[in-house]
Amino acid sequence: MQTKVVPLRAEHLERHRIVSFNKNSNMGWAFDLLRTQVLKVMEENGWRTLAITSPTPDAGKTVLAINLAMSIAHHTTKTALLVDFDLRRPKVGAYLDLPMDKSLNEYLADEAELQEVLVNPTLPRFVVLPTREPIPLSTEVLSSPAVSHLISDLRERYDSRIVIFDLPPLLSSDDVLTVLPKFDCVLLVVGNGMNSKREIEDSLHHLGSANLIGTVLNKAEPQKRSYS
């Protein structure tokens, strides 16, 4: 069974600040820079799975995860697989305007095979595993053998694949701490002016045993760039 192919609508993506879908856009340079930095560290360590989280909601982690995955798909020979693991507030599918008749919900309920729930949004080497609606008892689900098997399967199935997991906010529940040891590395997204010093320090403390590859300041005003 082939992965379902779904066309993207540019106006919908732009409305949700998804700018990396057009590889010729000059608005995606920040995500291209982030892609280069992230992949360098991951390749040096042989890592394939990247978790993305934030201290609190609305830091823009989902938008960043989508743009980063698209940048990887556009500019490298690797396949970028984006998985919506924010089981309390899943947004990836909605931001991409994907049909979700079968999603992670059905996979975890043993109502669909993995190949049935993967979607290719018409970008070469870009695959999405969306979550259609919130999943009850998310902490228990994320600690389940089914989720461990899924992560392992996605990591090992293809050598040239980078798997990005959009996780819930770190300080909002214990979901992230439950599932974090299953990933190779993690990226922390901080919303500009949205998080206190204490929240950032608490987040870094919780991530102390993880392979934290960086912290991204999101929603910051872009600086003027010149090149001569």
PDB file of N, CA and C in Angstrom, residues 71-117:
ATOM      1  N   SER A  71      11.924  21.959   5.277  1.00  0.00           N
ATOM      2  CA  SER A  71      13.257  22.392   4.865  1.00  0.00           C
ATOM      3  C   SER A  71      14.173  21.196   4.664  1.00  0.00           C
ATOM      4  N   ILE A  72      14.091  20.214   5.561  1.00  0.00           N
ATOM      5  CA  ILE A  72      14.892  18.996   5.410  1.00  0.00           C
ATOM      6  C   ILE A  72      14.520  18.274   4.126  1.00  0.00           C
ATOM      7  N   ALA A  73      13.224  18.168   3.858  1.00  0.00           N
ATOM      8  CA  ALA A  73      12.761  17.461   2.662  1.00  0.00           C
ATOM      9  C   ALA A  73      13.189  18.171   1.380  1.00  0.00           C
ATOM     10  N   HIS A  74      13.148  19.494   1.404  1.00  0.00           N
ATOM     11  CA  HIS A  74      13.481  20.275   0.207  1.00  0.00           C
ATOM     12  C   HIS A  74      14.968  20.236  -0.128  1.00  0.00           C
ATOM     13  N   HIS A  75      15.809  20.345   0.867  1.00  0.00           N
ATOM     14  CA  HIS A  75      17.210  20.682   0.631  1.00  0.00           C
ATOM     15  C   HIS A  75      18.201  19.573   0.961  1.00  0.00           C
ATOM     16  N   THR A  76      17.718  18.382   1.274  1.00  0.00           N
ATOM     17  CA  THR A  76      18.623  17.267   1.532  1.00  0.00           C
ATOM     18  C   THR A  76      18.110  16.035   0.797  1.00  0.00           C
ATOM     19  N   THR A  77      18.856  14.963   0.885  1.00  0.00           N
ATOM     20  CA  THR A  77      18.419  13.703   0.281  1.00  0.00           C
ATOM     21  C   THR A  77      17.678  12.833   1.290  1.00  0.00           C
ATOM     22  N   LYS A  78      17.433  13.371   2.470  1.00  0.00           N
ATOM     23  CA  LYS A  78      16.753  12.616   3.515  1.00  0.00           C
ATOM     24  C   LYS A  78      15.238  12.815   3.442  1.00  0.00           C
ATOM     25  N   THR A  79      14.502  11.801   3.853  1.00  0.00           N
ATOM     26  CA  THR A  79      13.061  11.926   4.017  1.00  0.00           C
ATOM     27  C   THR A  79      12.773  12.450   5.417  1.00  0.00           C
ATOM     28  N   ALA A  80      11.928  13.469   5.502  1.00  0.00           N
ATOM     29  CA  ALA A  80      11.522  14.027   6.793  1.00  0.00           C
ATOM     30  C   ALA A  80      10.127  13.511   7.126  1.00  0.00           C
ATOM     31  N   LEU A  81      10.022  12.778   8.219  1.00  0.00           N
ATOM     32  CA  LEU A  81       8.735  12.268   8.686  1.00  0.00           C
ATOM     33  C   LEU A  81       8.346  13.031   9.943  1.00  0.00           C
ATOM     34  N   LEU A  82       7.217  13.718   9.887  1.00  0.00           N
ATOM     35  CA  LEU A  82       6.743  14.531  11.004  1.00  0.00           C
ATOM     36  C   LEU A  82       5.580  13.825  11.687  1.00  0.00           C
ATOM     37  N   VAL A  83       5.713  13.585  12.989  1.00  0.00           N
ATOM     38  CA  VAL A  83       4.707  12.862  13.760  1.00  0.00           C
ATOM     39  C   VAL A  83       4.091  13.800  14.801  1.00  0.00           C
ATOM     40  N   ASP A  84       2.761  13.873  14.834  1.00  0.00           N
ATOM     41  CA  ASP A  84       2.074  14.715  15.810  1.00  0.00           C
ATOM     42  C   ASP A  84       1.878  13.921  17.097  1.00  0.00           C
ATOM     43  N   PHE A  85       2.758  14.161  18.064  1.00  0.00           N
ATOM     44  CA  PHE A  85       2.679  13.490  19.365  1.00  0.00           C
ATOM     45  C   PHE A  85       2.149  14.419  20.455  1.00  0.00           C
ATOM     46  N   ASP A  86       1.595  15.564  20.065  1.00  0.00           N
ATOM     47  CA  ASP A  86       0.922  16.419  21.045  1.00  0.00           C
ATOM     48  C   ASP A  86      -0.500  15.886  21.179  1.00  0.00           C
ATOM     49  N   LEU A  87      -0.650  14.841  21.958  1.00  0.00           N
ATOM     50  CA  LEU A  87      -1.909  14.100  21.994  1.00  0.00           C
ATOM     51  C   LEU A  87      -3.034  14.871  22.669  1.00  0.00           C
ATOM     52  N   ARG A  88      -2.704  15.900  23.424  1.00  0.00           N
ATOM     53  CA  ARG A  88      -3.743  16.706  24.078  1.00  0.00           C
ATOM     54  C   ARG A  88      -4.272  17.802  23.155  1.00  0.00           C
ATOM     55  N   ARG A  89      -3.389  18.385  22.343  1.00  0.00           N
ATOM     56  CA  ARG A  89      -3.794  19.466  21.434  1.00  0.00           C
ATOM     57  C   ARG A  89      -3.116  19.270  20.078  1.00  0.00           C
ATOM     58  N   PRO A  90      -3.489  18.234  19.344  1.00  0.00           N
ATOM     59  CA  PRO A  90      -2.847  17.989  18.042  1.00  0.00           C
ATOM     60  C   PRO A  90      -3.213  19.069  17.029  1.00  0.00           C
ATOM     61  N   LYS A  91      -2.196  19.571  16.307  1.00  0.00           N
ATOM     62  CA  LYS A  91      -2.430  20.672  15.373  1.00  0.00           C
ATOM     63  C   LYS A  91      -1.790  20.472  14.004  1.00  0.00           C
ATOM     64  N   VAL A  92      -0.888  19.527  13.875  1.00  0.00           N
ATOM     65  CA  VAL A  92      -0.136  19.389  12.624  1.00  0.00           C
ATOM     66  C   VAL A  92      -1.074  19.199  11.438  1.00  0.00           C
ATOM     67  N   GLY A  93      -2.012  18.277  11.551  1.00  0.00           N
ATOM     68  CA  GLY A  93      -2.928  18.003  10.450  1.00  0.00           C
ATOM     69  C   GLY A  93      -3.757  19.207  10.064  1.00  0.00           C
ATOM     70  N   ALA A  94      -4.231  19.957  11.055  1.00  0.00           N
ATOM     71  CA  ALA A  94      -5.040  21.141  10.780  1.00  0.00           C
ATOM     72  C   ALA A  94      -4.212  22.234  10.120  1.00  0.00           C
ATOM     73  N   TYR A  95      -2.974  22.430  10.570  1.00  0.00           N
ATOM     74  CA  TYR A  95      -2.125  23.463   9.980  1.00  0.00           C
ATOM     75  C   TYR A  95      -1.807  23.162   8.517  1.00  0.00           C
ATOM     76  N   LEU A  96      -1.733  21.873   8.184  1.00  0.00           N
ATOM     77  CA  LEU A  96      -1.453  21.477   6.801  1.00  0.00           C
ATOM     78  C   LEU A  96      -2.730  21.224   6.010  1.00  0.00           C
ATOM     79  N   ASP A  97      -3.867  21.280   6.683  1.00  0.00           N
ATOM     80  CA  ASP A  97      -5.175  21.036   6.061  1.00  0.00           C
ATOM     81  C   ASP A  97      -5.248  19.639   5.444  1.00  0.00           C
ATOM     82  N   LEU A  98      -4.862  18.647   6.233  1.00  0.00           N
ATOM     83  CA  LEU A  98      -4.844  17.270   5.753  1.00  0.00           C
ATOM     84  C   LEU A  98      -6.168  16.574   6.064  1.00  0.00           C
ATOM     85  N   PRO A  99      -6.659  15.745   5.154  1.00  0.00           N
ATOM     86  CA  PRO A  99      -7.786  14.875   5.508  1.00  0.00           C
ATOM     87  C   PRO A  99      -7.294  13.815   6.484  1.00  0.00           C
ATOM     88  N   MET A 100      -8.061  13.569   7.521  1.00  0.00           N
ATOM     89  CA  MET A 100      -7.575  12.664   8.563  1.00  0.00           C
ATOM     90  C   MET A 100      -8.617  11.605   8.897  1.00  0.00           C
ATOM     91  N   ASP A 101      -9.111  10.934   7.860  1.00  0.00           N
ATOM     92  CA  ASP A 101     -10.048   9.845   8.114  1.00  0.00           C
ATOM     93  C   ASP A 101      -9.358   8.699   8.843  1.00  0.00           C
ATOM     94  N   LYS A 102      -8.052   8.546   8.581  1.00  0.00           N
ATOM     95  CA  LYS A 102      -7.239   7.595   9.334  1.00  0.00           C
ATOM     96  C   LYS A 102      -5.983   8.311   9.803  1.00  0.00           C
ATOM     97  N   SER A 103      -5.685   8.171  11.084  1.00  0.00           N
ATOM     98  CA  SER A 103      -4.593   8.941  11.680  1.00  0.00           C
ATOM     99  C   SER A 103      -3.958   8.128  12.800  1.00  0.00           C
ATOM    100  N   LEU A 104      -3.146   8.797  13.608  1.00  0.00           N
ATOM    101  CA  LEU A 104      -2.543   8.119  14.753  1.00  0.00           C
ATOM    102  C   LEU A 104      -3.607   7.550  15.688  1.00  0.00           C
ATOM    103  N   ASN A 105      -4.764   8.214  15.742  1.00  0.00           N
ATOM    104  CA  ASN A 105      -5.856   7.710  16.579  1.00  0.00           C
ATOM    105  C   ASN A 105      -6.223   6.276  16.208  1.00  0.00           C
ATOM    106  N   GLU A 106      -6.387   6.037  14.904  1.00  0.00           N
ATOM    107  CA  GLU A 106      -6.771   4.700  14.445  1.00  0.00           C
ATOM    108  C   GLU A 106      -5.625   3.706  14.609  1.00  0.00           C
ATOM    109  N   TYR A 107      -4.400   4.172  14.379  1.00  0.00           N
ATOM    110  CA  TYR A 107      -3.255   3.273  14.522  1.00  0.00           C
ATOM    111  C   TYR A 107      -3.133   2.764  15.959  1.00  0.00           C
ATOM    112  N   LEU A 108      -3.242   3.653  16.923  1.00  0.00           N
ATOM    113  CA  LEU A 108      -3.097   3.255  18.323  1.00  0.00           C
ATOM    114  C   LEU A 108      -4.279   2.426  18.815  1.00  0.00           C
ATOM    115  N   ALA A 109      -5.412   2.532  18.112  1.00  0.00           N
ATOM    116  CA  ALA A 109      -6.586   1.729  18.468  1.00  0.00           C
ATOM    117  C   ALA A 109      -6.619   0.408  17.704  1.00  0.00           C
ATOM    118  N   ASP A 110      -5.534   0.104  16.984  1.00  0.00           N
ATOM    119  CA  ASP A 110      -5.446  -1.125  16.178  1.00  0.00           C
ATOM    120  C   ASP A 110      -6.526  -1.194  15.107  1.00  0.00           C
ATOM    121  N   GLU A 111      -6.891  -0.016  14.586  1.00  0.00           N
ATOM    122  CA  GLU A 111      -7.904   0.041  13.538  1.00  0.00           C
ATOM    123  C   GLU A 111      -7.304   0.390  12.181  1.00  0.00           C
ATOM    124  N   ALA A 112      -5.991   0.560  12.120  1.00  0.00           N
ATOM    125  CA  ALA A 112      -5.316   0.878  10.862  1.00  0.00           C
ATOM    126  C   ALA A 112      -3.853   0.482  10.965  1.00  0.00           C
ATOM    127  N   GLU A 113      -3.285   0.103   9.822  1.00  0.00           N
ATOM    128  CA  GLU A 113      -1.857  -0.187   9.750  1.00  0.00           C
ATOM    129  C   GLU A 113      -1.086   1.121   9.596  1.00  0.00           C
ATOM    130  N   LEU A 114       0.206   1.075   9.874  1.00  0.00           N
ATOM    131  CA  LEU A 114       1.023   2.283   9.810  1.00  0.00           C
ATOM    132  C   LEU A 114       0.955   2.936   8.437  1.00  0.00           C
ATOM    133  N   GLN A 115       1.068   2.146   7.383  1.00  0.00           N
ATOM    134  CA  GLN A 115       1.078   2.712   6.040  1.00  0.00           C
ATOM    135  C   GLN A 115      -0.229   3.429   5.700  1.00  0.00           C
ATOM    136  N   GLU A 116      -1.316   3.032   6.348  1.00  0.00           N
ATOM    137  CA  GLU A 116      -2.617   3.647   6.080  1.00  0.00           C
ATOM    138  C   GLU A 116      -2.743   5.038   6.683  1.00  0.00           C
ATOM    139  N   VAL A 117      -1.942   5.349   7.682  1.00  0.00           N
ATOM    140  CA  VAL A 117      -2.099   6.624   8.386  1.00  0.00           C
ATOM    141  C   VAL A 117      -1.018   7.638   8.011  1.00  0.00           C
TER     142      VAL A 117
END
